Structures are given as structure tokens and as C-alpha cells.
Coordinates of N, CA and C in Angstrom, one line a residue:
M1 N -4.5 -24.5 7.7 CA -5.8 -24.7 7.2 C -6.6 -23.7 7.2
A2 N -7.5 -23.5 6.0 CA -8.1 -22.8 6.1 C -9.6 -22.7 7.1
E3 N -10.2 -22.1 7.5 CA -11.0 -22.0 8.3 C -12.4 -22.8 8.2
T4 N -13.0 -22.9 6.8 CA -13.7 -23.6 6.2 C -13.4 -25.0 6.2
D5 N -12.2 -25.1 6.3 CA -11.5 -26.7 6.2 C -12.1 -27.7 7.6
T6 N -11.7 -26.4 8.8 CA -11.7 -27.6 9.9 C -13.1 -27.4 10.2
S7 N -14.3 -27.2 9.5 CA -15.7 -27.7 9.3 C -16.1 -29.2 8.8
L8 N -14.8 -29.7 7.7 CA -14.8 -30.6 7.1 C -15.0 -31.8 8.0
G9 N -15.4 -32.9 8.1 CA -15.1 -34.2 8.2 C -14.7 -35.1 7.8
Y10 N -13.7 -36.2 8.2 CA -12.7 -36.8 7.3 C -13.3 -37.3 6.2
E11 N -14.4 -38.2 6.4 CA -15.0 -38.9 5.2 C -14.7 -37.9 4.1
Q12 N -15.8 -36.2 4.2 CA -15.9 -35.5 3.6 C -14.5 -35.4 3.1
A13 N -13.5 -35.2 3.5 CA -12.6 -34.3 2.7 C -11.8 -35.6 2.1
R14 N -11.7 -36.6 2.9 CA -10.9 -37.8 1.8 C -11.6 -37.9 0.6
D15 N -12.9 -38.0 0.5 CA -13.7 -38.2 -0.4 C -13.4 -36.9 -1.7
E16 N -13.4 -35.8 -1.1 CA -12.7 -35.1 -2.0 C -11.6 -34.5 -2.5
L17 N -10.4 -35.5 -1.0 CA -9.4 -35.4 -2.0 C -9.2 -36.4 -3.1
V18 N -10.2 -37.5 -3.2 CA -9.5 -38.8 -3.9 C -10.5 -38.2 -5.4
E19 N -10.8 -36.9 -5.2 CA -11.6 -36.3 -6.6 C -10.6 -35.4 -7.3
V20 N -10.1 -34.6 -6.4 CA -8.8 -33.9 -6.3 C -7.9 -35.0 -7.5
V21 N -7.8 -36.3 -6.5 CA -6.7 -36.6 -7.1 C -6.4 -37.5 -8.2
R22 N -8.0 -37.7 -8.8 CA -8.6 -38.6 -10.0 C -8.6 -37.3 -11.2
R23 N -8.8 -36.1 -10.3 CA -8.8 -35.0 -11.7 C -7.4 -34.8 -12.2
L24 N -6.6 -34.5 -11.1 CA -5.0 -34.5 -11.5 C -4.7 -35.5 -12.6
E25 N -4.9 -36.2 -12.3 CA -4.1 -38.1 -13.1 C -5.2 -38.2 -14.3
A26 N -6.2 -37.3 -14.6 CA -7.2 -37.5 -15.7 C -6.3 -36.7 -16.5
G27 N -5.8 -35.4 -16.2 CA -4.6 -34.4 -16.9 C -6.0 -33.8 -17.8
G28 N -5.7 -33.3 -18.8 CA -6.7 -31.8 -19.4 C -7.0 -30.5 -18.8
T29 N -6.1 -30.2 -17.8 CA -6.2 -29.1 -17.3 C -5.4 -28.4 -17.5
S30 N -5.3 -26.8 -17.5 CA -4.3 -25.7 -17.5 C -3.3 -26.1 -16.4
L31 N -2.2 -25.4 -16.4 CA -1.3 -25.4 -15.5 C -1.6 -24.6 -14.2
E32 N -2.7 -23.6 -14.3 CA -3.3 -22.6 -13.3 C -4.2 -23.8 -12.6
E33 N -5.2 -24.4 -13.2 CA -6.1 -24.9 -12.5 C -5.4 -26.4 -12.2
S34 N -4.6 -26.8 -12.7 CA -3.7 -28.3 -11.7 C -3.1 -27.6 -10.6
L35 N -2.5 -26.4 -10.7 CA -1.8 -25.8 -9.4 C -3.0 -25.8 -8.2
A36 N -4.0 -25.3 -8.7 CA -5.1 -24.9 -7.8 C -5.7 -26.1 -7.2
L37 N -6.1 -27.7 -8.2 CA -6.5 -28.8 -8.1 C -5.4 -29.2 -6.5
W38 N -3.6 -28.9 -6.8 CA -2.6 -29.5 -5.8 C -3.1 -28.8 -4.7
E39 N -3.1 -27.8 -4.8 CA -3.2 -26.6 -3.3 C -4.6 -27.0 -2.6
R40 N -5.8 -27.4 -3.4 CA -6.8 -27.9 -2.5 C -6.1 -29.3 -1.9
G41 N -5.9 -30.3 -2.8 CA -5.4 -31.5 -2.0 C -4.4 -31.4 -1.2
E42 N -3.8 -30.9 -1.3 CA -2.4 -30.5 0.3 C -3.2 -30.0 1.0
E43 N -4.6 -28.9 1.2 CA -5.4 -28.4 2.1 C -6.3 -29.7 2.5
L44 N -6.4 -30.9 2.3 CA -7.6 -31.6 2.5 C -6.8 -33.1 3.2
A45 N -5.2 -32.9 2.7 CA -4.8 -33.9 3.2 C -4.0 -33.2 4.3
Q46 N -4.0 -32.0 4.5 CA -3.8 -31.8 6.3 C -5.1 -32.2 7.0
V47 N -6.1 -31.7 6.4 CA -7.6 -31.7 7.4 C -7.6 -33.5 7.7
C48 N -7.6 -34.4 6.7 CA -7.0 -35.7 7.5 C -6.2 -36.2 8.2
R49 N -5.4 -35.4 8.2 CA -4.3 -35.6 9.1 C -4.5 -35.0 10.1
H50 N -5.2 -34.3 10.8 CA -5.5 -33.8 11.5 C -6.8 -34.5 12.6
W51 N -7.7 -35.6 11.6 CA -8.5 -36.0 12.3 C -8.3 -37.4 12.4
L52 N -7.1 -38.1 11.8 CA -6.3 -39.1 12.0 C -5.5 -39.1 13.3
E53 N -4.7 -37.8 13.4 CA -4.1 -37.7 14.5 C -4.7 -37.9 16.0
G54 N -5.7 -37.1 15.9 CA -7.1 -37.4 16.5 C -7.6 -38.3 17.2
A55 N -7.8 -39.0 16.2 CA -8.1 -40.3 16.3 C -7.2 -41.6 17.1
R56 N -5.8 -41.0 16.4 CA -4.9 -41.6 17.1 C -4.4 -41.7 19.0
A57 N -4.8 -39.9 18.7 CA -4.5 -39.3 20.5 C -5.6 -40.5 21.7
R58 N -6.6 -40.5 20.6 CA -7.9 -41.0 21.7 C -7.7 -42.3 21.6
L59 N -7.4 -43.4 20.7 CA -7.1 -44.2 21.1 C -5.9 -44.8 21.6
D60 N -4.8 -43.7 21.7 CA -3.4 -44.0 23.0 C -4.3 -43.9 24.3
S61 N -5.0 -42.9 24.4 CA -5.4 -42.8 25.7 C -6.6 -43.5 26.1
A62 N -7.1 -44.5 25.5 CA -7.8 -45.3 25.8 C -7.3 -46.5 26.5
L63 N -6.4 -47.3 25.0 CA -5.6 -47.8 25.6 C -4.6 -47.7 26.8
A64 N -4.1 -46.5 27.0 CA -3.2 -46.4 27.9 C -4.3 -46.4 29.6
A65 N -5.4 -45.7 29.2 CA -6.5 -46.1 30.7 C -7.1 -47.6 30.7
R66 N -6.8 -48.7 29.8 CA -7.2 -50.0 30.0 C -5.9 -50.5 31.1
E67 N -4.6 -50.1 30.2 CA -3.3 -50.4 31.1 C -3.3 -50.4 32.3
A68 N -3.7 -49.3 32.5 CA -3.3 -48.3 33.7 C -4.2 -49.7 35.1
G69 N -5.7 -49.7 34.1 CA -6.8 -50.4 35.0 C -6.3 -51.6 35.5
A70 N -5.8 -52.2 34.1 CA -5.6 -53.7 34.5 C -4.3 -53.8 35.6
S71 N -3.5 -53.0 35.4 CA -2.2 -52.7 36.3 C -2.7 -52.3 37.8
D72 N -3.6 -51.8 38.0 CA -4.3 -51.6 39.4 C -5.2 -53.0 39.9
G73 N -4.8 -54.1 39.1 CA -5.5 -54.9 39.5 C -6.8 -55.5 38.9
D74 N -7.3 -54.3 38.3 CA -8.7 -54.7 37.5 C -8.4 -55.4 36.6
P75 N -9.6 -56.9 36.8 CA -9.6 -58.2 35.6 C -10.1 -57.8 34.2
E76 N -10.9 -56.4 34.4 CA -11.7 -56.1 33.2 C -10.7 -54.9 32.6
G77 N -9.6 -54.8 33.1 CA -8.7 -53.7 32.3 C -9.7 -52.1 32.4
G78 N -10.3 -51.9 33.5 CA -11.1 -50.3 33.5 C -12.2 -50.5 32.9
R79 N -12.4 -51.3 32.5 CA -14.0 -51.7 31.3 C -14.6 -52.2 32.8
K80 N -16.2 -51.2 32.4 CA -17.2 -51.3 33.7 C -18.3 -51.8 32.9

């Protein structure tokens, strides 16, 4: 992943990826431009995967903490 891509938020990367796909599907670009768009799309997809994997890990951690609290006899499941 390029250094500049790490600063992209999920929504920004997703929106740019949608635009890349739209341009590729519309056609009318040279082979070189199509390849550049495809490469950019791959980079953006990786950024989105990174954000989604991070979100999944945070959810898994929160659910595990909640279950641990519930198994300790806490009726609130760790919530206060």
C-alpha cells in the first residue's frame, strides 16, 4: 500500500474506488490508462480491506470483552 493511501479514510477510498470502477466500465480509455485505473483500484481495495479488518478486530474485541463480563456474573455484560 502506498504511503499516501494510509491517510485515506474508508469512505474516501470507497468513493474513489467506485469512481475508478465506473470509469473502467464506461470504457473509452486507452490500454495504458485502463491499466493505471485498475492498479489504482487494487490499491484502493486494499485500503478498504485494511479499514474493514480493523473494524472487525475492534468488534471482535468488544464482543469478547462483553462475553467475558457476562461470564463473570456481570448482568450488564461488562457495560456500565
